[in-house]
Short mmCIF file of C-alpha atoms in Angstrom, two decimals:
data_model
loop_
_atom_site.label_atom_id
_atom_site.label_comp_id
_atom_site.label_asym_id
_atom_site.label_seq_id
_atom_site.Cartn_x
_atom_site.Cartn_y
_atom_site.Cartn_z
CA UNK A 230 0.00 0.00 0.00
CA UNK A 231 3.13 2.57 0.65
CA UNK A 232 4.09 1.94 -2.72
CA UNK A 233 0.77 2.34 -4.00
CA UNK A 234 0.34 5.27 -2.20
CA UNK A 235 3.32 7.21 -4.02
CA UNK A 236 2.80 6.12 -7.56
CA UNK A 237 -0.81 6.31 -7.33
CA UNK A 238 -1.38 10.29 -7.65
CA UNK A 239 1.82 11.13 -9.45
CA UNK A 240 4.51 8.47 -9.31
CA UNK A 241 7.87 8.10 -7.52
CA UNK A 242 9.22 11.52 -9.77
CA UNK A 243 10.77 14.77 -8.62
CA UNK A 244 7.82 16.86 -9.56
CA UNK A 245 5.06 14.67 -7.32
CA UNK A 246 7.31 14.50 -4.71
CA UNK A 247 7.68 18.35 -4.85
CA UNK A 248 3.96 18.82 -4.53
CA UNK A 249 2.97 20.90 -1.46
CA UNK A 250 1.72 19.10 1.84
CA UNK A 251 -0.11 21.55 3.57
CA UNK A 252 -3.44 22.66 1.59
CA UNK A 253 -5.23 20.50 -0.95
CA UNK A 254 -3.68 17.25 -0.25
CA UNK A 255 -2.99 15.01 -3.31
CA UNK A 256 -4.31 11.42 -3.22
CA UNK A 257 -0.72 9.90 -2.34
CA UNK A 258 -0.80 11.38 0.89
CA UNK A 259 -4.24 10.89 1.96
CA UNK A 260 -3.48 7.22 0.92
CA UNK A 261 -0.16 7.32 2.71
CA UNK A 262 -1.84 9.28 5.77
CA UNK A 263 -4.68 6.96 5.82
CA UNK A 264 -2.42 3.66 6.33
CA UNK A 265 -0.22 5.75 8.97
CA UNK A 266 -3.64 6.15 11.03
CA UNK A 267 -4.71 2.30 10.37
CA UNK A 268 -1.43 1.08 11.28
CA UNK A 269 -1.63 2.82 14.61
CA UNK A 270 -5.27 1.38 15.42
CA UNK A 271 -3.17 -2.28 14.96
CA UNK A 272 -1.76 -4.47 17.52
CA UNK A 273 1.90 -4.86 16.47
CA UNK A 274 2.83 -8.93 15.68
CA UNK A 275 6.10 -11.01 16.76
CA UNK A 276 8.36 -9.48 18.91
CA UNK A 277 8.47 -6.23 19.75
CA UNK A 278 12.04 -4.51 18.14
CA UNK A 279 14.20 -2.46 20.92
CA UNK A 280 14.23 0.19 18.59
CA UNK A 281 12.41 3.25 21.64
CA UNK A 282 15.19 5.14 21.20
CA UNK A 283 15.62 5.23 17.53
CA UNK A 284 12.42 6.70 17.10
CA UNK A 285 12.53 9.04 20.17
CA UNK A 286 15.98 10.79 18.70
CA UNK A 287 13.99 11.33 15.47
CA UNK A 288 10.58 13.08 16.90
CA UNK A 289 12.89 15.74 18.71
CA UNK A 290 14.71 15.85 15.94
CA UNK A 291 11.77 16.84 13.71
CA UNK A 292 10.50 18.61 17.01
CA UNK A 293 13.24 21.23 17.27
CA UNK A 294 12.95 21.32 13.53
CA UNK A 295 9.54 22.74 13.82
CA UNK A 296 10.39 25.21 16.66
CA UNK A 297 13.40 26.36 15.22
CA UNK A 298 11.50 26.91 11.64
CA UNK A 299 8.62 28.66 13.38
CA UNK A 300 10.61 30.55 15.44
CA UNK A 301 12.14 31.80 12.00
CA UNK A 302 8.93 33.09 10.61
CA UNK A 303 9.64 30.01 7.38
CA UNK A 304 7.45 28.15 6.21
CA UNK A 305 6.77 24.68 7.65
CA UNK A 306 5.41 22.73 4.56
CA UNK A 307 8.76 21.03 3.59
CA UNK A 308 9.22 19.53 7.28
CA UNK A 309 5.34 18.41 6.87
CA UNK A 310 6.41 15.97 4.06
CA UNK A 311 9.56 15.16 5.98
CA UNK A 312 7.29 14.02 8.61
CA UNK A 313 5.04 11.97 6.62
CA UNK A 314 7.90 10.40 5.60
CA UNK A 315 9.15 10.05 9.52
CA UNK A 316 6.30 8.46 10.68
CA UNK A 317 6.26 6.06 7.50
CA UNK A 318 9.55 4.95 8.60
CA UNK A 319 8.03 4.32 13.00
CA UNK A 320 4.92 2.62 11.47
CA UNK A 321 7.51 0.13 9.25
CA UNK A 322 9.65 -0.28 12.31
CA UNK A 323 6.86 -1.31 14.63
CA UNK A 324 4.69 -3.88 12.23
CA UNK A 325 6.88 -4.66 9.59
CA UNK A 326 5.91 -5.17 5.56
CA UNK A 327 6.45 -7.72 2.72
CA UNK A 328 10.19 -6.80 1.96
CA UNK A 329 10.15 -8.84 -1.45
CA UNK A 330 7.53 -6.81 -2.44
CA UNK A 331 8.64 -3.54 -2.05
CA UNK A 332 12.02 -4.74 -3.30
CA UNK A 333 10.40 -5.62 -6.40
CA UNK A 334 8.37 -2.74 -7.23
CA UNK A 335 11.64 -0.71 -6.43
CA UNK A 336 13.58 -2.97 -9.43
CA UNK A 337 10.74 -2.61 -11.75
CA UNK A 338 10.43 1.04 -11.03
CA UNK A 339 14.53 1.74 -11.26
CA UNK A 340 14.86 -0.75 -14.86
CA UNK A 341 12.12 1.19 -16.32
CA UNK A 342 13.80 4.24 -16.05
CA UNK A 343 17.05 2.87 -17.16
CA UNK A 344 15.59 0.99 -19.88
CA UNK A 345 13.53 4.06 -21.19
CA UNK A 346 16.30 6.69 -20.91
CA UNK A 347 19.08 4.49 -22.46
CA UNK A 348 16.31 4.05 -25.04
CA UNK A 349 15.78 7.94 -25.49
CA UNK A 350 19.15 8.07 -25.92
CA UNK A 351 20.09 10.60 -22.72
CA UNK A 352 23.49 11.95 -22.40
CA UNK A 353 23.23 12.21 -18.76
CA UNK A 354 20.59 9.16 -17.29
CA UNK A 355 17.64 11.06 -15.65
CA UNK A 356 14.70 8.13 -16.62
CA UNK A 357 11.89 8.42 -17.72
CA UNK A 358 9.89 9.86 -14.62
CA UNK A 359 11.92 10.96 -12.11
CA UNK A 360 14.28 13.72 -13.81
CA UNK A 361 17.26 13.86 -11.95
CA UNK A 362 20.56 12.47 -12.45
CA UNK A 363 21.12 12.04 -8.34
CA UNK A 364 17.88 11.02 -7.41
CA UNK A 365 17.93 7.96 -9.82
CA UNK A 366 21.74 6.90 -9.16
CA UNK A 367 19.83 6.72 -5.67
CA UNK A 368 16.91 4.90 -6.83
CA UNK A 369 19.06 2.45 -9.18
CA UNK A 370 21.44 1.84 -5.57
CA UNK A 371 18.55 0.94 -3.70
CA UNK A 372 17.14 -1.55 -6.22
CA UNK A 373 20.76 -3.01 -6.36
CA UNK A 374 21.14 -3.42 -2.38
CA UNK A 375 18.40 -6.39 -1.81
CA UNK A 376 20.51 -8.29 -4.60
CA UNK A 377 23.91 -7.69 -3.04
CA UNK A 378 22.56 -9.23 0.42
CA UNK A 379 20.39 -12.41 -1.50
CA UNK A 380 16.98 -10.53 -0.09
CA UNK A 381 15.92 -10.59 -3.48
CA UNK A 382 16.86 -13.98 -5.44
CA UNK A 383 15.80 -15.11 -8.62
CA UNK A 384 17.66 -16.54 -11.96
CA UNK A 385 20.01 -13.78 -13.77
CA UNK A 386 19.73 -11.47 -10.68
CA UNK A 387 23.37 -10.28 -10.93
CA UNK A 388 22.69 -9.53 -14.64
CA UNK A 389 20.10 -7.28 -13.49
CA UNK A 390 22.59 -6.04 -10.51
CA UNK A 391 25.47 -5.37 -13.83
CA UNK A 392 22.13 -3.49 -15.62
CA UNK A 393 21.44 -0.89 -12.67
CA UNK A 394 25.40 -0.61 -12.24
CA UNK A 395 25.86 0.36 -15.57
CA UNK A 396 22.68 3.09 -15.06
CA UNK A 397 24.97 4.03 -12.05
CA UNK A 398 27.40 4.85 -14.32
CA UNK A 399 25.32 6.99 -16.83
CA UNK A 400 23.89 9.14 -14.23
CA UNK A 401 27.79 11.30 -14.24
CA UNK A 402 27.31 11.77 -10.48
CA UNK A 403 30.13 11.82 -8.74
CA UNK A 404 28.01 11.86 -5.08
CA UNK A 405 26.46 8.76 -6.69
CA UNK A 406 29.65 6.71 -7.98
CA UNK A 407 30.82 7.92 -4.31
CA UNK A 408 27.78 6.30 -2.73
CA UNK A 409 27.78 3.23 -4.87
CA UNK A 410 31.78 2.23 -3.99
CA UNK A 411 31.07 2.83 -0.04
CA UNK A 412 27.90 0.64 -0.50
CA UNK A 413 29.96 -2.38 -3.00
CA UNK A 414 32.76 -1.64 0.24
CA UNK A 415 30.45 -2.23 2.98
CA UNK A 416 29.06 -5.40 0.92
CA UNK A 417 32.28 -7.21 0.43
CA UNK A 418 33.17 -6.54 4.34
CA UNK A 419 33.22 -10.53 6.19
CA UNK A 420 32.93 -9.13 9.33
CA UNK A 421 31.13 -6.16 10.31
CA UNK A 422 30.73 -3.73 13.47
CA UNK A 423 29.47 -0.07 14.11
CA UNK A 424 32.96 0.99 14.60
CA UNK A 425 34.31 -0.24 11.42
CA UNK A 426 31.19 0.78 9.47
CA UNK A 427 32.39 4.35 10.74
CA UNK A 428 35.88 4.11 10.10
CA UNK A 429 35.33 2.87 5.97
CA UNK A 430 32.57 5.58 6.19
CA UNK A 431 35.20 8.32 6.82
CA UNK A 432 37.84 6.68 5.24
CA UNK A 433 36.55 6.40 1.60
CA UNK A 434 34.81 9.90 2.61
CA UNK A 435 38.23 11.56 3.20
CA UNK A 436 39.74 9.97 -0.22
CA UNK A 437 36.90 10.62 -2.64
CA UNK A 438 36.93 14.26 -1.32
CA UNK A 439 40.92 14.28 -2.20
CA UNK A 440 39.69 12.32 -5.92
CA UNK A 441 37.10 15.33 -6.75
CA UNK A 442 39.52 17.32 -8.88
CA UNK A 443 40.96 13.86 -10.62
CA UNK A 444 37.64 12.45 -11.12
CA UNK A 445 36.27 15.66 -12.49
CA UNK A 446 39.17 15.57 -15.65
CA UNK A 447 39.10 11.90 -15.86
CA UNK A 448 35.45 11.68 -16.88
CA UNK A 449 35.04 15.58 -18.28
CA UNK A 450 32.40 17.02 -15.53
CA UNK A 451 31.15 20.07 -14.76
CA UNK A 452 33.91 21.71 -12.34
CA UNK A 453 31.62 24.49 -11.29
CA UNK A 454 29.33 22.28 -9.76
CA UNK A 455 32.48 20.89 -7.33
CA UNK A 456 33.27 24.77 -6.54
CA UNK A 457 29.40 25.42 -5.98
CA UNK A 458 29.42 23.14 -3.29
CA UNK A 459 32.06 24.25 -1.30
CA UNK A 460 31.43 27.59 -1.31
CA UNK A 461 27.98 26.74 -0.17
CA UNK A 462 29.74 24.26 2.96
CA UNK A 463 31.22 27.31 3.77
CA UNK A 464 28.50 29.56 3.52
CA UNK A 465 26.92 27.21 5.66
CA UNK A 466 29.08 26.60 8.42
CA UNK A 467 29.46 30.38 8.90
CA UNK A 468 25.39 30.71 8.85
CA UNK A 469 25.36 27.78 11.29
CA UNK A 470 27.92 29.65 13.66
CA UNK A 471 25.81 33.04 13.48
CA UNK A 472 22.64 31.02 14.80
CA UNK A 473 24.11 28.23 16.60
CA UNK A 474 21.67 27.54 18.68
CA UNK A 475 18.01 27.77 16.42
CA UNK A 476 19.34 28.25 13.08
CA UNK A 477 17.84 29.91 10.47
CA UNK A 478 14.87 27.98 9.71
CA UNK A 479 14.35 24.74 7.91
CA UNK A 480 15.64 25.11 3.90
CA UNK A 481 16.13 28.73 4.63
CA UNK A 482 20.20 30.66 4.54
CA UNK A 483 20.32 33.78 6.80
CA UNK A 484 22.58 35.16 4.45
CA UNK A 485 24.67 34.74 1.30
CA UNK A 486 27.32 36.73 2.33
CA UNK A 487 30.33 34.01 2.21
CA UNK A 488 29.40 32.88 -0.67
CA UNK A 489 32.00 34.03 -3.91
CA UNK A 490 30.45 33.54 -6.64
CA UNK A 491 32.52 33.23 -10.28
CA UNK A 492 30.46 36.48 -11.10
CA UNK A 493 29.28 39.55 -9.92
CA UNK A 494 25.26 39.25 -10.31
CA UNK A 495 23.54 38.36 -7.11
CA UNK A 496 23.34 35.11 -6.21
CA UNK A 497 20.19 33.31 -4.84
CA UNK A 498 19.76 31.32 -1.24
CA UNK A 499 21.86 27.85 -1.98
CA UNK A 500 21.58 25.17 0.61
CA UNK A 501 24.63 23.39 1.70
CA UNK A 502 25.68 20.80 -0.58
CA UNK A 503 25.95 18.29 2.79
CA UNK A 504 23.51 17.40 4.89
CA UNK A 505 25.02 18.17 8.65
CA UNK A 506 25.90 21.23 7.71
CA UNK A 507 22.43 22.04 6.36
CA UNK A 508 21.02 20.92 9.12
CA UNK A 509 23.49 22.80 11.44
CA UNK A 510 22.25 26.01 9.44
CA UNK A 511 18.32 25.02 9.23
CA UNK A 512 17.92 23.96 13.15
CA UNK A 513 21.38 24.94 14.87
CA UNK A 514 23.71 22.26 16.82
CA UNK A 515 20.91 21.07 18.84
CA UNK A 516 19.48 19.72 15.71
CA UNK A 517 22.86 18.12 14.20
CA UNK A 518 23.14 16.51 17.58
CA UNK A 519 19.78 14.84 17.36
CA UNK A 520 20.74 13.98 13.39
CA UNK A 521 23.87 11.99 14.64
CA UNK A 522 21.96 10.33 17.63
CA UNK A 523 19.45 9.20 15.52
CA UNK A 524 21.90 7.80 12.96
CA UNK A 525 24.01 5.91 15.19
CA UNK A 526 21.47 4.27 17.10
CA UNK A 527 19.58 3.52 14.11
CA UNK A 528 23.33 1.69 12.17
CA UNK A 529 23.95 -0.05 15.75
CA UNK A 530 20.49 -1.96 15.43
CA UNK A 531 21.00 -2.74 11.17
CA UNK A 532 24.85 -3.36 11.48
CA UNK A 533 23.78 -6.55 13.49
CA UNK A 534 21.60 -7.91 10.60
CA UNK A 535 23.33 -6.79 7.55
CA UNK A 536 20.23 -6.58 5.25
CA UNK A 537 19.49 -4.10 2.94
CA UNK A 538 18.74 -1.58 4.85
CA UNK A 539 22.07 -1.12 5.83
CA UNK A 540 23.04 -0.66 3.09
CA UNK A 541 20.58 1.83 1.90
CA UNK A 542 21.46 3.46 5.51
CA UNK A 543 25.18 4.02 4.46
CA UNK A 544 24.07 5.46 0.61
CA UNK A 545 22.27 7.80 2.19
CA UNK A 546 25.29 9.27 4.66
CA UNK A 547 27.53 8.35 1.84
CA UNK A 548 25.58 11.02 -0.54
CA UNK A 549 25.25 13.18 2.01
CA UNK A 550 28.80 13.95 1.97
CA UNK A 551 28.54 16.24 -1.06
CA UNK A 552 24.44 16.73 -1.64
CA UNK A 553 21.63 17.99 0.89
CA UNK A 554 20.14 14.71 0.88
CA UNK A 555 16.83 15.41 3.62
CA UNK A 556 14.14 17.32 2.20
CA UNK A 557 10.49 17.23 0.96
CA UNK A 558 11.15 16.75 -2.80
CA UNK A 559 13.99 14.02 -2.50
CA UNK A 560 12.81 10.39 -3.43
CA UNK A 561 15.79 9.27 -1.80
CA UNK A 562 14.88 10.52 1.42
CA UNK A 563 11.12 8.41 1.40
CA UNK A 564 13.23 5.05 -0.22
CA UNK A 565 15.73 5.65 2.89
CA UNK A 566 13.27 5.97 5.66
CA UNK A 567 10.98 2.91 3.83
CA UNK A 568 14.36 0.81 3.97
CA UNK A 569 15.51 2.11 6.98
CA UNK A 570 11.50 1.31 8.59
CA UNK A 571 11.72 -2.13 7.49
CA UNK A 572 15.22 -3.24 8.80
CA UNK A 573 14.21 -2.17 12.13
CA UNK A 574 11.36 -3.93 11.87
CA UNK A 575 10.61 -7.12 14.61
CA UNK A 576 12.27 -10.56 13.31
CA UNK A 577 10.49 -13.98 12.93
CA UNK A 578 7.01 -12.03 12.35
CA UNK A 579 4.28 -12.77 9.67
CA UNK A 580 5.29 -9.74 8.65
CA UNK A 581 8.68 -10.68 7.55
CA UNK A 582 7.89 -13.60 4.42
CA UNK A 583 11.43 -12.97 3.11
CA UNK A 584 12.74 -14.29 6.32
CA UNK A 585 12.18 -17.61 5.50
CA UNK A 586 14.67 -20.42 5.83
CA UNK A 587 15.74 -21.90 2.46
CA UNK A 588 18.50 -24.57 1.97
CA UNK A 589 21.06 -21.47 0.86
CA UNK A 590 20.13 -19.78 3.94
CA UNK A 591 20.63 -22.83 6.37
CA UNK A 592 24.34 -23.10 5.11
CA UNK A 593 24.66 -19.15 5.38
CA UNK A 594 24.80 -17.71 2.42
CA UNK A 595 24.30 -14.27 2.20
CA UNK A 596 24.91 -11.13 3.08
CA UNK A 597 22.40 -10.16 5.34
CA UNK A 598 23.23 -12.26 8.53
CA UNK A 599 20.39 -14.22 8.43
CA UNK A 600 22.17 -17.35 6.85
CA UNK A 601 25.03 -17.07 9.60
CA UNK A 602 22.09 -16.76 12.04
CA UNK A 603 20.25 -19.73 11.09
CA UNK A 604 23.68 -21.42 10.93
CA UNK A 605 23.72 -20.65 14.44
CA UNK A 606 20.24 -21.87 15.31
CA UNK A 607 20.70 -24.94 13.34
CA UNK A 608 24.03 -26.07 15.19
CA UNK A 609 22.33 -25.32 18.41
CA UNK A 610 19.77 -27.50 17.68
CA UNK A 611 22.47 -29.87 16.72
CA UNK A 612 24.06 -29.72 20.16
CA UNK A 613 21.22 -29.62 22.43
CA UNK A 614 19.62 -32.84 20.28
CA UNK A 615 23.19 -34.43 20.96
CA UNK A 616 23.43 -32.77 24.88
CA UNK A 617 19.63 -35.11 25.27
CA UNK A 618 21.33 -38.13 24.30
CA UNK A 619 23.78 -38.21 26.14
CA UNK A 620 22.05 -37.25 29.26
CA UNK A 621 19.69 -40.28 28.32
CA UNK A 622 22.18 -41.99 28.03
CA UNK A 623 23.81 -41.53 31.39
CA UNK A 624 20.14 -41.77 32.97
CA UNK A 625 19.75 -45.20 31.43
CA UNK A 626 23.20 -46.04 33.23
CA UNK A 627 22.27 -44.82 36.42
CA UNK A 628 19.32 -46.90 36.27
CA UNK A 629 21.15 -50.43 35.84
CA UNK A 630 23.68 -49.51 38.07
CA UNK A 631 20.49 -48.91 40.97
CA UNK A 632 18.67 -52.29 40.18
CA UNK A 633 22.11 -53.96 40.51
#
């Protein structure tokens, strides 16, 4: 029904997604504020996740986003849709949803767009509906992810996974190639733990920062688009240190005065091309604070299970290194906090059909953890089978030895 929600009114594309909230709602989010609402009236099923805190770092996130915004005098109809979006992603982590599903809508949605726009014969991949080079390298990653971890099996998946690669590649963003190798990293990592999910995180961040300029020649990009964004980092940081405290109102810049631009017309309000520092100018420290909270707590609970989400998880922080990647009109915020919903989401459920154990699984294949897991629950049942017969065993001794 999420999915159906979105496409419904206007589809998954930039200009549905930039539709106002507040006002004449469009049919997508009735539908999506409709299932929030039923899902609320339902008893959750399974286990409950230990996820409180997860969820409590983002409502006072989006909390002190709304004070600091009103307190502003901006508009709050971008942090509406952000909050749609938010509570999208509590519902999902409290009941659950038919991953498979949703995983193949998502790889329908991102091969018709690659499909069609190779077909129109695009310079620069945008698709067919959703119009932006960034947005559908984000789209294409998050259709790739459920192959990497085995979520999503069928014959000639990794042909499909070589397909949304190569759309990767067509989109000429560097944020997205940047993504895309911390994601493949992550992927090809044995052994994984919050602390070394951090370190390759900064790592790769810190040499694909020092690869701009060589990256840029090598493949013939646009260099002012590298200088826009750091002049608008710095623009930001120095907005963010004026109003440290409230900032100057979600997706609004105090002032452009640190910004240089290459001439001498005036330049409109740009938003920091990374997302802590927008967020450190839109809502102050408090709010970047909150961010990070929310972020770790939410990669301590997925790091565990390795599933797509995860991944997803670390494409989103990975884009945010050079792009502004949480706001109304981004489809890559609603795919991360659907992903991100459903990883948190309660093991073992009804709710989880992709969870089931298949041969593959039993002798852990996979990415996600769940093979290794069942590995696990397999050999204990192994050992406590073989535990009961010896303990027979020694009961049936004990026995002669008495009615000797």
């Amino acid at each position: 029904m999420l999915a159906g929600a979105v496409v419904l009114g206007h589809g998954l594309g930039m200009a549905g997604l930039q539709a106002p909230v507040a006002g004449l709602l469009l049919i997508s989010d009735v539908l999506l504020l409709t299932y929030l609402l039923w899902s609320l009236a339902q008893r959750p099923t399974g286990k409950a996740a230990p996820t409180g805190l997860v969820g409590l770092f983002l409502v006072v996130f989006l909390a002190w986003s709304f004070l600091a915004t009103t307190h502003a005098g901006a508009s709050v109809t971008p942090l509406l849709r952000i909050t749609v979006y938010g509570a999208v992603f509590l519902i999902l982590a409290r009941r659950g949803a038919d991953r498979r599903l949703l995983y193949g809508i998502v790889l329908c949605y991102a091969l018709v767009n690659v499909v069609g726009g190779v077909w129109q014969g695009q310079t620069r991949l945008i698709g067919l509906d959703v119009g932006d080079p960034g947005q559908l390298g984000a789209l294409l990653v998050a259709a790739l992810c459920p192959l990497l971890t085995a979520e999503l099996r069928f014959a000639g998946r990794w042909i499909i996974g070589a397909v949304l690669l190569y759309g990767i590649y067509l989109t000429q963003t560097r944020s997205v190639w940047f993504a895309t190798i911390v994601v493949l990293v992550i992927w090809a990592q044995k052994k994984l733990s919050l602390y070394k999910v951090i370190v390759i995180l900064l790592l790769l961040a810190a040499l694909g920062l020092m690869a701009v300029d060589w990256v840029t020649q090598e493949f013939g990009l646009n260099e002012y688009s590298t200088y826009l964004r750091t002049q608008s980092i710095v623009n930001g940081i120095h907005n963010g240190l004026e109003h440290p405290l409230l900032g100057s109102g979600w997706g609004q810049v105090a002032s452009m005065s640190h910004f240089q631009p290459l001439t001498s017309e005036a330049v409109d309000p740009v938003y920091p091309y990374n997302l802590f520092i927008g967020v450190l100018t839109f809502a102050g420290a408090p709010g970047v604070l909150m961010l990070v909270m929310f972020f770790g707590g939410l990669l301590r609970h997925l790091v565990s299970r390795r599933q797509a989400a995860l991944l997803v998880t670390l494409d989103f922080l990975a884009h945010s290194v050079a792009e502004m990647s949480l706001y109304a009109g981004s489809m890559q915020t609603l795919l991360f906090f659907i992903y991100a919903g459903m990883g948190l989401a309660p093991t073992g459920g009804a709710t989880q059909p992709s969870q089931r154990v298949s041969p593959l699984a039993s002798q852990g294949e996979g990415f996600d953890g769940t093979g290794s897991m069942r590995s696990r629950t397999v050999g204990g049942c192994c050992r406590s089978e073989s535990e009961g017969v010896v303990f027979a065993g020694r009961v049936s001794r004990t026995l002669k030895e008495a009615s000797m």
